[in-house]
Amino acid sequence: MFPDLWKLGQAYFSGELHVKVEPEKQTHFKRMVLAPIELLSGLLRAAILPHTLDRMSPLRTSYGMWPPQGLEGVGPWLPHCLRYIRSTYTSLIRLDLPNEALTIIASLIFDLRLHCMSTLFQQAAEHIKCLHKKETWHIEFDTKHSGITQLVTITH
């Protein structure tokens, strides 16, 4: 529906619809196009990146306050979210939207990538910290590897 709205607006302002074009409505149309993109970005940030929203902004409360204790379960879903947001961004690029609209989504993608990587590294660090509890340091000898512990089989 959004792509059709954008194409209709472009056809109207370029004079393809054979109606009288009112150029002063172009700013209103641009605002109408930017509003859902800003809303999408704000809602996604409120749900999975609340630390990226300005705490004092009146828009922050309109996006909703998600409970912080539910964010631990979001980690495995972050790559999926990133994939779908990037797909949305690709679709918006094809529409030849104004840079302002694309910048909103590009900023969201950057912040989500950064959050994904920091979450991934944090999980890896926690996993590495717990390895000493799993390792028995029992060395097995064989002809292929000489001496090896169970750590390799535990982690793979």
Short mmCIF file of N, CA and C in Angstrom, two decimals:
data_model
loop_
_atom_site.label_atom_id
_atom_site.label_comp_id
_atom_site.label_asym_id
_atom_site.label_seq_id
_atom_site.Cartn_x
_atom_site.Cartn_y
_atom_site.Cartn_z
N MET A 1 0.82 -1.18 0.00
CA MET A 1 0.00 0.00 0.00
C MET A 1 0.87 1.26 0.00
N PHE A 2 1.93 1.26 0.78
CA PHE A 2 2.82 2.42 0.83
C PHE A 2 3.46 2.71 -0.53
N PRO A 3 3.97 1.68 -1.24
CA PRO A 3 4.55 1.97 -2.56
C PRO A 3 3.53 2.59 -3.53
N ASP A 4 2.28 2.11 -3.45
CA ASP A 4 1.24 2.66 -4.33
C ASP A 4 0.95 4.12 -4.00
N LEU A 5 0.93 4.46 -2.71
CA LEU A 5 0.71 5.85 -2.30
C LEU A 5 1.84 6.73 -2.84
N TRP A 6 3.07 6.26 -2.71
CA TRP A 6 4.21 7.04 -3.18
C TRP A 6 4.14 7.24 -4.70
N LYS A 7 3.84 6.18 -5.43
CA LYS A 7 3.76 6.28 -6.89
C LYS A 7 2.62 7.20 -7.32
N LEU A 8 1.50 7.14 -6.62
CA LEU A 8 0.38 8.02 -6.92
C LEU A 8 0.77 9.48 -6.69
N GLY A 9 1.44 9.74 -5.59
CA GLY A 9 1.90 11.11 -5.31
C GLY A 9 2.88 11.60 -6.35
N GLN A 10 3.80 10.75 -6.76
CA GLN A 10 4.77 11.13 -7.80
C GLN A 10 4.06 11.43 -9.12
N ALA A 11 3.08 10.59 -9.46
CA ALA A 11 2.32 10.82 -10.69
C ALA A 11 1.55 12.13 -10.62
N TYR A 12 0.98 12.43 -9.47
CA TYR A 12 0.22 13.67 -9.29
C TYR A 12 1.12 14.89 -9.46
N PHE A 13 2.25 14.90 -8.76
CA PHE A 13 3.11 16.08 -8.79
C PHE A 13 3.88 16.23 -10.10
N SER A 14 4.00 15.15 -10.86
CA SER A 14 4.67 15.28 -12.16
C SER A 14 3.67 15.62 -13.27
N GLY A 15 2.37 15.65 -12.95
CA GLY A 15 1.36 16.04 -13.93
C GLY A 15 0.85 14.90 -14.79
N GLU A 16 1.14 13.67 -14.43
CA GLU A 16 0.72 12.51 -15.23
C GLU A 16 -0.77 12.19 -15.05
N LEU A 17 -1.43 12.73 -14.05
CA LEU A 17 -2.82 12.36 -13.75
C LEU A 17 -3.84 13.26 -14.46
N HIS A 18 -3.40 14.22 -15.20
CA HIS A 18 -4.28 15.13 -15.94
C HIS A 18 -5.26 15.87 -15.03
N VAL A 19 -4.76 16.30 -13.90
CA VAL A 19 -5.52 17.17 -13.00
C VAL A 19 -4.64 18.36 -12.67
N LYS A 20 -5.26 19.39 -12.14
CA LYS A 20 -4.49 20.58 -11.79
C LYS A 20 -3.58 20.26 -10.59
N VAL A 21 -2.29 20.45 -10.78
CA VAL A 21 -1.31 20.17 -9.74
C VAL A 21 -1.19 21.38 -8.82
N GLU A 22 -1.27 21.12 -7.52
CA GLU A 22 -1.10 22.17 -6.53
C GLU A 22 0.23 21.94 -5.82
N PRO A 23 1.29 22.63 -6.26
CA PRO A 23 2.63 22.39 -5.71
C PRO A 23 2.76 22.64 -4.21
N GLU A 24 1.89 23.49 -3.64
CA GLU A 24 1.99 23.76 -2.20
C GLU A 24 1.64 22.52 -1.37
N LYS A 25 1.01 21.53 -1.97
CA LYS A 25 0.66 20.30 -1.26
C LYS A 25 1.84 19.32 -1.19
N GLN A 26 2.90 19.65 -1.88
CA GLN A 26 4.04 18.73 -1.92
C GLN A 26 4.67 18.54 -0.53
N THR A 27 4.77 19.61 0.25
CA THR A 27 5.34 19.47 1.59
C THR A 27 4.42 18.64 2.49
N HIS A 28 3.13 18.81 2.33
CA HIS A 28 2.18 18.00 3.10
C HIS A 28 2.30 16.52 2.71
N PHE A 29 2.45 16.27 1.42
CA PHE A 29 2.60 14.89 0.95
C PHE A 29 3.90 14.28 1.48
N LYS A 30 4.97 15.05 1.45
CA LYS A 30 6.25 14.56 1.97
C LYS A 30 6.11 14.20 3.45
N ARG A 31 5.45 15.04 4.21
CA ARG A 31 5.23 14.77 5.64
C ARG A 31 4.38 13.51 5.82
N MET A 32 3.39 13.35 4.93
CA MET A 32 2.52 12.18 4.99
C MET A 32 3.30 10.90 4.69
N VAL A 33 4.31 10.99 3.86
CA VAL A 33 5.15 9.84 3.52
C VAL A 33 6.15 9.56 4.64
N LEU A 34 6.71 10.61 5.22
CA LEU A 34 7.72 10.43 6.28
C LEU A 34 7.12 9.93 7.59
N ALA A 35 5.88 10.28 7.87
CA ALA A 35 5.26 9.92 9.16
C ALA A 35 5.25 8.41 9.41
N PRO A 36 4.79 7.57 8.46
CA PRO A 36 4.80 6.13 8.76
C PRO A 36 6.21 5.54 8.87
N ILE A 37 7.17 6.12 8.15
CA ILE A 37 8.55 5.64 8.24
C ILE A 37 9.12 5.99 9.61
N GLU A 38 8.85 7.20 10.09
CA GLU A 38 9.30 7.58 11.43
C GLU A 38 8.61 6.74 12.50
N LEU A 39 7.33 6.44 12.30
CA LEU A 39 6.60 5.61 13.25
C LEU A 39 7.17 4.20 13.29
N LEU A 40 7.44 3.62 12.13
CA LEU A 40 8.05 2.29 12.06
C LEU A 40 9.37 2.26 12.80
N SER A 41 10.21 3.24 12.53
CA SER A 41 11.51 3.31 13.19
C SER A 41 11.35 3.48 14.70
N GLY A 42 10.46 4.35 15.11
CA GLY A 42 10.26 4.59 16.54
C GLY A 42 9.72 3.38 17.27
N LEU A 43 8.76 2.68 16.67
CA LEU A 43 8.20 1.49 17.31
C LEU A 43 9.23 0.38 17.43
N LEU A 44 10.03 0.19 16.37
CA LEU A 44 11.07 -0.84 16.44
C LEU A 44 12.13 -0.49 17.46
N ARG A 45 12.49 0.77 17.51
CA ARG A 45 13.47 1.20 18.52
C ARG A 45 12.92 0.99 19.94
N ALA A 46 11.65 1.33 20.15
CA ALA A 46 11.05 1.16 21.47
C ALA A 46 11.02 -0.32 21.88
N ALA A 47 10.81 -1.19 20.90
CA ALA A 47 10.70 -2.62 21.20
C ALA A 47 12.05 -3.28 21.43
N ILE A 48 13.03 -3.01 20.55
CA ILE A 48 14.28 -3.76 20.64
C ILE A 48 15.53 -2.91 20.87
N LEU A 49 15.40 -1.60 20.73
CA LEU A 49 16.54 -0.70 20.96
C LEU A 49 16.13 0.50 21.81
N PRO A 50 15.54 0.28 22.96
CA PRO A 50 15.03 1.43 23.74
C PRO A 50 16.12 2.40 24.16
N HIS A 51 17.35 1.93 24.27
CA HIS A 51 18.44 2.81 24.69
C HIS A 51 18.79 3.85 23.62
N THR A 52 18.28 3.68 22.38
CA THR A 52 18.59 4.64 21.32
C THR A 52 17.57 5.77 21.23
N LEU A 53 16.51 5.69 22.01
CA LEU A 53 15.49 6.75 21.99
C LEU A 53 15.82 7.80 23.04
N ASP A 54 15.53 9.04 22.72
CA ASP A 54 15.70 10.14 23.66
C ASP A 54 14.68 9.98 24.78
N ARG A 55 15.15 9.87 26.00
CA ARG A 55 14.26 9.62 27.14
C ARG A 55 13.29 10.77 27.40
N MET A 56 13.65 11.96 27.02
CA MET A 56 12.82 13.12 27.31
C MET A 56 11.85 13.45 26.17
N SER A 57 11.95 12.75 25.07
CA SER A 57 11.11 13.05 23.92
C SER A 57 9.65 12.68 24.20
N PRO A 58 8.71 13.54 23.80
CA PRO A 58 7.30 13.20 23.99
C PRO A 58 6.89 12.01 23.11
N LEU A 59 7.62 11.79 22.02
CA LEU A 59 7.32 10.65 21.16
C LEU A 59 7.64 9.32 21.84
N ARG A 60 8.59 9.34 22.76
CA ARG A 60 9.01 8.11 23.45
C ARG A 60 7.82 7.41 24.09
N THR A 61 6.97 8.16 24.76
CA THR A 61 5.82 7.55 25.41
C THR A 61 4.77 7.10 24.39
N SER A 62 4.69 7.77 23.25
CA SER A 62 3.70 7.37 22.25
C SER A 62 4.08 6.04 21.59
N TYR A 63 5.36 5.68 21.61
CA TYR A 63 5.80 4.40 21.05
C TYR A 63 5.55 3.25 22.02
N GLY A 64 5.31 3.57 23.26
CA GLY A 64 5.08 2.54 24.26
C GLY A 64 6.34 2.24 25.05
N MET A 65 6.14 1.83 26.27
CA MET A 65 7.26 1.47 27.14
C MET A 65 7.26 -0.05 27.27
N TRP A 66 8.24 -0.67 26.67
CA TRP A 66 8.34 -2.12 26.73
C TRP A 66 9.04 -2.51 28.02
N PRO A 67 8.61 -3.60 28.65
CA PRO A 67 9.25 -4.01 29.91
C PRO A 67 10.69 -4.45 29.68
N PRO A 68 11.63 -3.93 30.47
CA PRO A 68 13.04 -4.26 30.25
C PRO A 68 13.37 -5.73 30.51
N GLN A 69 12.58 -6.41 31.36
CA GLN A 69 12.90 -7.80 31.63
C GLN A 69 12.61 -8.71 30.43
N GLY A 70 11.83 -8.27 29.47
CA GLY A 70 11.54 -9.07 28.29
C GLY A 70 12.61 -8.98 27.22
N LEU A 71 13.56 -8.07 27.37
CA LEU A 71 14.57 -7.86 26.33
C LEU A 71 15.60 -8.98 26.27
N GLU A 72 15.73 -9.80 27.32
CA GLU A 72 16.72 -10.88 27.29
C GLU A 72 16.36 -11.90 26.22
N GLY A 73 15.08 -12.15 26.01
CA GLY A 73 14.65 -13.13 25.03
C GLY A 73 14.68 -12.63 23.60
N VAL A 74 15.00 -11.37 23.41
CA VAL A 74 15.01 -10.78 22.07
C VAL A 74 16.28 -11.16 21.30
N GLY A 75 17.36 -11.44 22.00
CA GLY A 75 18.66 -11.71 21.38
C GLY A 75 18.63 -12.62 20.17
N PRO A 76 18.03 -13.81 20.26
CA PRO A 76 18.01 -14.70 19.10
C PRO A 76 17.21 -14.15 17.91
N TRP A 77 16.32 -13.22 18.17
CA TRP A 77 15.48 -12.66 17.11
C TRP A 77 16.11 -11.46 16.42
N LEU A 78 17.16 -10.90 16.99
CA LEU A 78 17.77 -9.70 16.42
C LEU A 78 18.23 -9.89 14.97
N PRO A 79 18.91 -10.99 14.61
CA PRO A 79 19.30 -11.15 13.20
C PRO A 79 18.10 -11.21 12.25
N HIS A 80 17.00 -11.84 12.71
CA HIS A 80 15.80 -11.89 11.87
C HIS A 80 15.21 -10.50 11.68
N CYS A 81 15.15 -9.75 12.77
CA CYS A 81 14.66 -8.37 12.69
C CYS A 81 15.51 -7.56 11.72
N LEU A 82 16.82 -7.69 11.86
CA LEU A 82 17.74 -6.96 10.99
C LEU A 82 17.51 -7.33 9.52
N ARG A 83 17.33 -8.61 9.26
CA ARG A 83 17.11 -9.07 7.88
C ARG A 83 15.85 -8.44 7.29
N TYR A 84 14.76 -8.42 8.05
CA TYR A 84 13.51 -7.86 7.54
C TYR A 84 13.57 -6.34 7.41
N ILE A 85 14.25 -5.69 8.30
CA ILE A 85 14.39 -4.24 8.19
C ILE A 85 15.25 -3.89 6.97
N ARG A 86 16.29 -4.67 6.73
CA ARG A 86 17.12 -4.43 5.53
C ARG A 86 16.31 -4.68 4.26
N SER A 87 15.44 -5.68 4.29
CA SER A 87 14.57 -5.95 3.14
C SER A 87 13.62 -4.77 2.90
N THR A 88 13.09 -4.22 3.97
CA THR A 88 12.23 -3.04 3.87
C THR A 88 13.01 -1.87 3.29
N TYR A 89 14.23 -1.69 3.75
CA TYR A 89 15.09 -0.61 3.25
C TYR A 89 15.34 -0.76 1.75
N THR A 90 15.60 -1.98 1.31
CA THR A 90 15.82 -2.25 -0.11
C THR A 90 14.58 -1.88 -0.92
N SER A 91 13.41 -2.23 -0.40
CA SER A 91 12.16 -1.88 -1.09
C SER A 91 11.98 -0.37 -1.17
N LEU A 92 12.33 0.32 -0.10
CA LEU A 92 12.19 1.78 -0.09
C LEU A 92 13.18 2.44 -1.05
N ILE A 93 14.36 1.87 -1.18
CA ILE A 93 15.35 2.42 -2.13
C ILE A 93 14.80 2.34 -3.55
N ARG A 94 14.15 1.22 -3.88
CA ARG A 94 13.60 1.04 -5.22
C ARG A 94 12.53 2.08 -5.56
N LEU A 95 11.89 2.61 -4.53
CA LEU A 95 10.84 3.61 -4.76
C LEU A 95 11.39 4.99 -5.05
N ASP A 96 12.68 5.16 -4.87
CA ASP A 96 13.32 6.46 -5.08
C ASP A 96 12.73 7.53 -4.15
N LEU A 97 12.67 7.17 -2.88
CA LEU A 97 12.16 8.10 -1.85
C LEU A 97 13.19 9.19 -1.58
N PRO A 98 12.77 10.27 -0.93
CA PRO A 98 13.73 11.31 -0.55
C PRO A 98 14.76 10.76 0.43
N ASN A 99 15.94 11.35 0.42
CA ASN A 99 17.03 10.91 1.29
C ASN A 99 16.64 10.92 2.76
N GLU A 100 15.81 11.86 3.15
CA GLU A 100 15.40 11.97 4.55
C GLU A 100 14.72 10.68 5.03
N ALA A 101 13.87 10.11 4.18
CA ALA A 101 13.17 8.86 4.54
C ALA A 101 14.14 7.70 4.64
N LEU A 102 15.06 7.62 3.69
CA LEU A 102 16.03 6.53 3.68
C LEU A 102 17.01 6.64 4.84
N THR A 103 17.34 7.86 5.23
CA THR A 103 18.27 8.08 6.34
C THR A 103 17.68 7.57 7.66
N ILE A 104 16.38 7.71 7.83
CA ILE A 104 15.72 7.23 9.05
C ILE A 104 15.91 5.72 9.19
N ILE A 105 15.65 5.00 8.11
CA ILE A 105 15.78 3.54 8.15
C ILE A 105 17.24 3.13 8.19
N ALA A 106 18.11 3.84 7.48
CA ALA A 106 19.54 3.51 7.50
C ALA A 106 20.11 3.67 8.91
N SER A 107 19.67 4.69 9.61
CA SER A 107 20.12 4.90 10.99
C SER A 107 19.63 3.77 11.90
N LEU A 108 18.40 3.34 11.70
CA LEU A 108 17.87 2.21 12.46
C LEU A 108 18.68 0.94 12.18
N ILE A 109 18.99 0.70 10.92
CA ILE A 109 19.78 -0.48 10.55
C ILE A 109 21.16 -0.42 11.19
N PHE A 110 21.79 0.73 11.15
CA PHE A 110 23.12 0.87 11.76
C PHE A 110 23.06 0.56 13.26
N ASP A 111 22.10 1.16 13.95
CA ASP A 111 21.97 0.94 15.39
C ASP A 111 21.65 -0.52 15.71
N LEU A 112 20.82 -1.15 14.88
CA LEU A 112 20.48 -2.55 15.10
C LEU A 112 21.68 -3.46 14.84
N ARG A 113 22.45 -3.16 13.80
CA ARG A 113 23.68 -3.93 13.55
C ARG A 113 24.64 -3.83 14.72
N LEU A 114 24.82 -2.63 15.20
CA LEU A 114 25.71 -2.41 16.34
C LEU A 114 25.22 -3.19 17.57
N HIS A 115 23.92 -3.14 17.81
CA HIS A 115 23.34 -3.86 18.95
C HIS A 115 23.48 -5.37 18.76
N CYS A 116 23.26 -5.86 17.54
CA CYS A 116 23.42 -7.29 17.26
C CYS A 116 24.84 -7.74 17.54
N MET A 117 25.81 -6.98 17.06
CA MET A 117 27.21 -7.36 17.27
C MET A 117 27.58 -7.31 18.74
N SER A 118 27.17 -6.29 19.45
CA SER A 118 27.52 -6.21 20.88
C SER A 118 26.84 -7.33 21.66
N THR A 119 25.60 -7.68 21.29
CA THR A 119 24.90 -8.79 21.95
C THR A 119 25.60 -10.11 21.65
N LEU A 120 26.00 -10.29 20.40
CA LEU A 120 26.70 -11.51 20.00
C LEU A 120 28.02 -11.65 20.75
N PHE A 121 28.79 -10.58 20.83
CA PHE A 121 30.07 -10.63 21.55
C PHE A 121 29.86 -10.83 23.05
N GLN A 122 28.82 -10.24 23.59
CA GLN A 122 28.53 -10.41 25.01
C GLN A 122 28.16 -11.86 25.31
N GLN A 123 27.35 -12.47 24.44
CA GLN A 123 26.98 -13.87 24.62
C GLN A 123 28.20 -14.78 24.48
N ALA A 124 29.07 -14.49 23.52
CA ALA A 124 30.29 -15.28 23.33
C ALA A 124 31.20 -15.16 24.55
N ALA A 125 31.33 -13.96 25.09
CA ALA A 125 32.17 -13.76 26.28
C ALA A 125 31.62 -14.54 27.47
N GLU A 126 30.30 -14.52 27.64
CA GLU A 126 29.69 -15.28 28.74
C GLU A 126 29.90 -16.78 28.55
N HIS A 127 29.79 -17.23 27.31
CA HIS A 127 30.01 -18.64 27.00
C HIS A 127 31.45 -19.04 27.31
N ILE A 128 32.38 -18.20 26.94
CA ILE A 128 33.80 -18.48 27.19
C ILE A 128 34.09 -18.48 28.69
N LYS A 129 33.47 -17.58 29.43
CA LYS A 129 33.67 -17.53 30.89
C LYS A 129 33.22 -18.83 31.56
N CYS A 130 32.23 -19.48 31.00
CA CYS A 130 31.69 -20.70 31.60
C CYS A 130 32.41 -21.97 31.16
N LEU A 131 33.33 -21.88 30.22
CA LEU A 131 34.02 -23.07 29.73
C LEU A 131 34.80 -23.79 30.82
N HIS A 132 35.35 -23.06 31.76
CA HIS A 132 36.15 -23.71 32.80
C HIS A 132 35.31 -24.65 33.66
N LYS A 133 34.00 -24.42 33.70
CA LYS A 133 33.12 -25.30 34.46
C LYS A 133 32.87 -26.62 33.73
N LYS A 134 32.95 -26.59 32.40
CA LYS A 134 32.68 -27.78 31.60
C LYS A 134 33.93 -28.62 31.36
N GLU A 135 35.06 -27.99 31.35
CA GLU A 135 36.32 -28.68 31.03
C GLU A 135 36.81 -29.48 32.22
N THR A 136 37.13 -30.76 31.98
CA THR A 136 37.64 -31.64 33.04
C THR A 136 39.16 -31.76 33.00
N TRP A 137 39.74 -31.27 31.95
CA TRP A 137 41.18 -31.32 31.72
C TRP A 137 41.72 -32.75 31.67
N HIS A 138 40.84 -33.67 31.33
CA HIS A 138 41.26 -35.05 31.12
C HIS A 138 41.81 -35.15 29.69
N ILE A 139 43.07 -35.51 29.55
CA ILE A 139 43.72 -35.55 28.24
C ILE A 139 43.61 -36.96 27.66
N GLU A 140 43.11 -37.01 26.42
CA GLU A 140 43.05 -38.27 25.68
C GLU A 140 44.15 -38.24 24.64
N PHE A 141 44.83 -39.34 24.50
CA PHE A 141 45.93 -39.43 23.54
C PHE A 141 45.48 -40.29 22.37
N ASP A 142 45.79 -39.80 21.17
CA ASP A 142 45.58 -40.61 19.97
C ASP A 142 46.68 -40.29 18.98
N THR A 143 46.74 -41.05 17.91
CA THR A 143 47.82 -40.87 16.94
C THR A 143 47.61 -39.66 16.04
N LYS A 144 46.39 -39.26 15.87
CA LYS A 144 46.10 -38.14 14.96
C LYS A 144 46.38 -36.78 15.61
N HIS A 145 45.92 -36.57 16.84
CA HIS A 145 46.03 -35.26 17.49
C HIS A 145 47.02 -35.24 18.65
N SER A 146 47.66 -36.31 18.92
CA SER A 146 48.52 -36.44 20.10
C SER A 146 47.65 -36.35 21.35
N GLY A 147 47.72 -35.26 22.10
CA GLY A 147 46.91 -35.12 23.30
C GLY A 147 45.84 -34.06 23.09
N ILE A 148 44.62 -34.39 23.49
CA ILE A 148 43.51 -33.45 23.32
C ILE A 148 42.54 -33.60 24.50
N THR A 149 41.93 -32.50 24.90
CA THR A 149 40.96 -32.55 25.99
C THR A 149 39.55 -32.65 25.41
N GLN A 150 38.56 -32.75 26.28
CA GLN A 150 37.16 -32.84 25.87
C GLN A 150 36.57 -31.50 25.44
N LEU A 151 37.32 -30.42 25.61
CA LEU A 151 36.80 -29.09 25.32
C LEU A 151 36.33 -28.95 23.87
N VAL A 152 37.05 -29.56 22.95
CA VAL A 152 36.67 -29.46 21.54
C VAL A 152 35.32 -30.12 21.30
N THR A 153 35.10 -31.29 21.85
CA THR A 153 33.83 -31.98 21.64
C THR A 153 32.68 -31.31 22.40
N ILE A 154 32.99 -30.68 23.50
CA ILE A 154 31.95 -29.99 24.28
C ILE A 154 31.44 -28.76 23.53
N THR A 155 32.33 -28.02 22.90
CA THR A 155 31.94 -26.76 22.27
C THR A 155 31.42 -26.94 20.85
N HIS A 156 31.59 -28.08 20.24
CA HIS A 156 31.10 -28.27 18.87
C HIS A 156 29.95 -29.19 18.81
#
